[in-house]
Amino acid sequence: MAFLGIFGNYNKPGPGVNKDDPPKAAPVRFFEILLRKFGQLVQLNLIFLIPFAIAVILMGLLFLAPTHFMLQLPVENGAVQIDVWVMYVMPLPLVLLSPFTAGLTFVTRNYAREEHAFVWSDFWENVKNNWKYFLLNGVIVYVVYVVLSFSIMYYYNGTSRGWLFYIPFWLCLILGIVFLFAQYYLPLMFVTFELKFSQAYRNAFILALAGLGRNILITAILGGLFYLVFAVIPMMGLTLFILLVLVVFLLFSLISYFINFTVYPVVDRYLIKPYQQKLEEEKNGPAPAQEDLEQARFFAPPEADNGEEDDESDEEDKMVYVNGRLMKKSQVKDHIHDE
């Protein structure tokens, strides 16, 4: 007997979505997809739990090291001690965890887009195909964390000795927030587009500002979730049980699904649709006026005598997803040949 489909048939896709149905409000779709894919999200979380458990074990071994490095930061009336080993050495195994977020992102992105995904095979295939970019990003995240966290602590403690320390303190804090917002988009772009690493980073920082409202919403909700788990629940005496249930069965896949569901419309608006419109303009000339565009939705143009050639050209310029990546149909053969 299969438990939540873990040992079930992964080769049978689930029911599709009727394209003719009117669009529903985002919150409604979010919870409809969540309920429909709940079992698969549990499966996905259990798969991700394998590398996560290994990372936690490695962090525990580092914590048990006999010597911890202590650092003193000066303040007005003395000094503050910081355990550098716990803050900066213990988190190192999390860098090795970053490639596995590729599989997590791909599956939850498909769910957010209301498309099918094979949980087990798609997870590991995308880890294999995208591990380099995700590992490099993990290293960058670690370096930024070390530099900014130390800088924020140093300048904050320095504010007790002079107001000028507030300037670099707030600059570091703002940089940290913008960098966090960019991280909401990078995994999605890594598994969706054929981009250079630098191009993905540039786009991520642009979208961090373009989707500012959504980014603040994500941060506020995730902050509230962690506050609930680590502050409110302990007062109820259910800390360990609730935390274990969330971490084991849902936490990572739910967070990934929530982020991808929230930011994908921003990526679609600023990256996917403009590129498709550019292809159309290169092929057919400038975009028509809004009135003509509205009429075109209801009236199909007559077929030309050379319709077969035009149809073939249209098919070549159409945007399709190949192994989860967005590309022109004319590029598919070259992509398969390169692989």
Coordinates of N, CA and C in Angstrom, one line a residue, residues 145-230:
Y145 N 27.0 36.3 3.5 CA 26.5 36.1 4.8 C 27.6 36.5 5.8
V146 N 28.8 36.0 5.6 CA 29.9 36.2 6.5 C 30.2 37.7 6.5
V147 N 30.4 38.3 5.4 CA 30.8 39.7 5.3 C 29.7 40.6 5.9
L148 N 28.5 40.5 5.4 CA 27.4 41.4 5.9 C 27.1 41.2 7.3
S149 N 27.0 40.0 7.8 CA 26.6 39.7 9.2 C 27.6 40.3 10.1
F150 N 28.9 40.1 9.8 CA 29.9 40.7 10.7 C 29.9 42.2 10.6
S151 N 29.8 42.7 9.4 CA 29.8 44.2 9.2 C 28.6 44.8 10.0
I152 N 27.4 44.2 9.9 CA 26.2 44.7 10.6 C 26.4 44.7 12.1
M153 N 27.0 43.6 12.6 CA 27.2 43.5 14.1 C 28.3 44.6 14.5
Y154 N 29.3 44.7 13.7 CA 30.4 45.6 14.0 C 29.9 47.1 14.1
Y155 N 29.2 47.5 13.0 CA 28.8 48.9 12.9 C 27.6 49.1 13.9
Y156 N 26.8 48.1 14.2 CA 25.7 48.3 15.2 C 26.3 48.6 16.6
N157 N 27.3 47.7 16.9 CA 28.0 48.0 18.2 C 28.7 49.3 18.2
G158 N 29.2 49.7 17.0 CA 29.9 51.0 17.0 C 29.0 52.2 17.2
T159 N 27.7 52.0 17.0 CA 26.8 53.2 17.1 C 26.8 53.7 18.6
S160 N 27.2 52.9 19.5 CA 27.2 53.3 20.9 C 28.4 54.3 21.1
R161 N 29.3 54.4 20.1 CA 30.5 55.3 20.2 C 30.4 56.5 19.3
G162 N 29.4 56.5 18.4 CA 29.2 57.6 17.5 C 28.1 57.4 16.5
W163 N 27.4 58.5 16.1 CA 26.3 58.3 15.2 C 26.7 58.0 13.8
L164 N 28.0 58.3 13.4 CA 28.5 58.0 12.0 C 28.4 56.5 11.7
F165 N 28.4 55.7 12.7 CA 28.4 54.2 12.4 C 27.0 53.8 11.9
Y166 N 26.0 54.7 12.1 CA 24.7 54.3 11.5 C 24.7 54.3 10.0
I167 N 25.5 55.1 9.4 CA 25.5 55.1 7.9 C 26.0 53.8 7.3
P168 N 27.1 53.3 7.6 CA 27.5 51.9 7.1 C 26.6 50.8 7.6
F169 N 26.1 51.0 8.8 CA 25.1 50.0 9.4 C 23.9 49.8 8.5
W170 N 23.3 51.0 8.1 CA 22.1 50.9 7.3 C 22.4 50.5 5.9
L171 N 23.5 50.9 5.4 CA 23.9 50.5 4.0 C 24.1 49.0 3.9
C172 N 24.7 48.4 4.9 CA 24.9 46.9 4.9 C 23.6 46.2 5.1
L173 N 22.7 46.8 5.9 CA 21.4 46.2 6.1 C 20.6 46.2 4.8
I174 N 20.6 47.3 4.1 CA 19.8 47.4 2.9 C 20.4 46.5 1.8
L175 N 21.7 46.4 1.7 CA 22.4 45.5 0.8 C 22.0 44.0 1.1
G176 N 21.9 43.7 2.4 CA 21.5 42.4 2.8 C 20.1 42.1 2.4
I177 N 19.2 43.0 2.5 CA 17.8 42.8 2.2 C 17.6 42.6 0.7
V178 N 18.3 43.5 -0.1 CA 18.2 43.4 -1.6 C 18.8 42.1 -2.0
F179 N 19.9 41.6 -1.4 CA 20.5 40.3 -1.8 C 19.5 39.2 -1.5
L180 N 18.9 39.3 -0.3 CA 17.9 38.3 0.0 C 16.7 38.2 -1.0
F181 N 16.3 39.4 -1.4 CA 15.2 39.4 -2.4 C 15.7 38.8 -3.7
A182 N 16.9 39.0 -4.1 CA 17.4 38.5 -5.3 C 17.5 36.9 -5.3
Q183 N 17.7 36.4 -4.1 CA 17.7 34.9 -3.9 C 16.3 34.3 -4.2
Y184 N 15.3 35.1 -4.1 CA 14.0 34.5 -4.4 C 13.8 34.1 -5.9
Y185 N 14.6 34.8 -6.7 CA 14.5 34.7 -8.2 C 15.5 33.8 -8.8
L186 N 16.7 33.8 -8.2 CA 17.8 33.0 -8.8 C 17.6 31.6 -9.1
P187 N 17.1 30.8 -8.1 CA 16.8 29.4 -8.3 C 15.9 29.2 -9.4
L188 N 14.8 30.0 -9.5 CA 13.8 29.9 -10.5 C 14.4 30.1 -11.9
M189 N 15.3 31.1 -12.0 CA 15.9 31.4 -13.3 C 16.9 30.3 -13.7
F190 N 17.6 29.8 -12.7 CA 18.6 28.7 -13.1 C 17.9 27.5 -13.7
V191 N 16.7 27.1 -13.3 CA 16.1 25.9 -13.8 C 15.1 26.3 -15.0
T192 N 15.0 27.5 -15.3 CA 14.0 27.9 -16.3 C 14.7 28.4 -17.6
F193 N 15.8 29.2 -17.5 CA 16.4 29.8 -18.7 C 17.8 29.3 -18.9
E194 N 18.2 29.4 -20.2 CA 19.6 29.1 -20.5 C 20.3 30.5 -20.4
L195 N 20.8 30.8 -19.3 CA 21.5 32.1 -19.0 C 22.9 31.8 -18.5
K196 N 23.8 32.8 -18.7 CA 25.1 32.8 -18.0 C 24.8 33.1 -16.6
F197 N 25.7 32.7 -15.7 CA 25.6 33.0 -14.3 C 25.5 34.5 -14.0
S198 N 26.3 35.3 -14.7 CA 26.3 36.7 -14.4 C 25.0 37.3 -14.9
Q199 N 24.4 36.8 -16.0 CA 23.2 37.3 -16.5 C 22.0 37.0 -15.5
A200 N 22.0 35.8 -15.0 CA 21.0 35.4 -14.0 C 21.1 36.3 -12.8
Y201 N 22.3 36.6 -12.3 CA 22.5 37.5 -11.1 C 22.0 38.9 -11.4
R202 N 22.3 39.4 -12.6 CA 21.9 40.8 -13.0 C 20.4 40.9 -13.0
N203 N 19.7 39.9 -13.7 CA 18.3 39.9 -13.7 C 17.7 39.7 -12.3
A204 N 18.3 38.9 -11.5 CA 17.7 38.7 -10.1 C 17.7 40.0 -9.3
F205 N 18.8 40.8 -9.5 CA 18.8 42.1 -8.7 C 17.8 43.1 -9.3
I206 N 17.6 43.0 -10.6 CA 16.6 43.9 -11.3 C 15.2 43.5 -10.8
L207 N 14.9 42.2 -10.7 CA 13.6 41.7 -10.3 C 13.4 41.9 -8.8
A208 N 14.5 42.0 -8.0 CA 14.4 42.2 -6.6 C 13.8 43.6 -6.3
L209 N 14.0 44.5 -7.3 CA 13.4 45.9 -7.1 C 12.1 46.0 -7.9
A210 N 12.0 45.3 -9.0 CA 10.8 45.4 -9.8 C 9.6 44.7 -9.0
G211 N 9.9 43.6 -8.3 CA 8.9 42.9 -7.6 C 8.9 43.2 -6.1
L212 N 9.2 44.4 -5.8 CA 9.5 44.8 -4.4 C 8.3 44.4 -3.5
G213 N 7.1 44.7 -3.9 CA 5.9 44.4 -3.1 C 5.8 42.9 -2.8
R214 N 6.0 42.1 -3.8 CA 5.9 40.7 -3.6 C 7.0 40.2 -2.7
N215 N 8.2 40.8 -2.9 CA 9.4 40.3 -2.1 C 9.2 40.6 -0.6
I216 N 8.6 41.8 -0.3 CA 8.3 42.2 1.1 C 7.2 41.2 1.7
L217 N 6.2 40.9 0.8 CA 5.2 40.0 1.3 C 5.8 38.6 1.6
I218 N 6.7 38.1 0.8 CA 7.3 36.8 1.0 C 8.1 36.8 2.3
T219 N 8.9 37.9 2.5 CA 9.7 38.0 3.7 C 8.9 38.1 5.0
A220 N 7.8 38.9 4.9 CA 6.9 39.1 6.1 C 6.3 37.8 6.4
I221 N 5.8 37.0 5.5 CA 5.1 35.8 5.7 C 6.0 34.7 6.2
L222 N 7.2 34.6 5.6 CA 8.2 33.6 6.1 C 8.7 34.0 7.5
G223 N 8.9 35.3 7.7 CA 9.3 35.7 9.0 C 8.3 35.4 10.1
G224 N 7.0 35.5 9.7 CA 5.9 35.2 10.6 C 5.9 33.7 10.9
L225 N 6.1 32.9 9.8 CA 6.1 31.4 10.0 C 7.2 31.0 10.9
F226 N 8.4 31.5 10.8 CA 9.5 31.1 11.7 C 9.3 31.6 13.1
Y227 N 8.7 32.8 13.2 CA 8.3 33.3 14.5 C 7.3 32.4 15.2
L228 N 6.4 31.9 14.4 CA 5.4 31.0 15.0 C 6.0 29.7 15.4
V229 N 7.0 29.2 14.6 CA 7.6 27.9 14.9 C 8.5 28.0 16.1
F230 N 9.3 29.1 16.1 CA 10.4 29.1 17.1 C 10.1 30.0 18.3

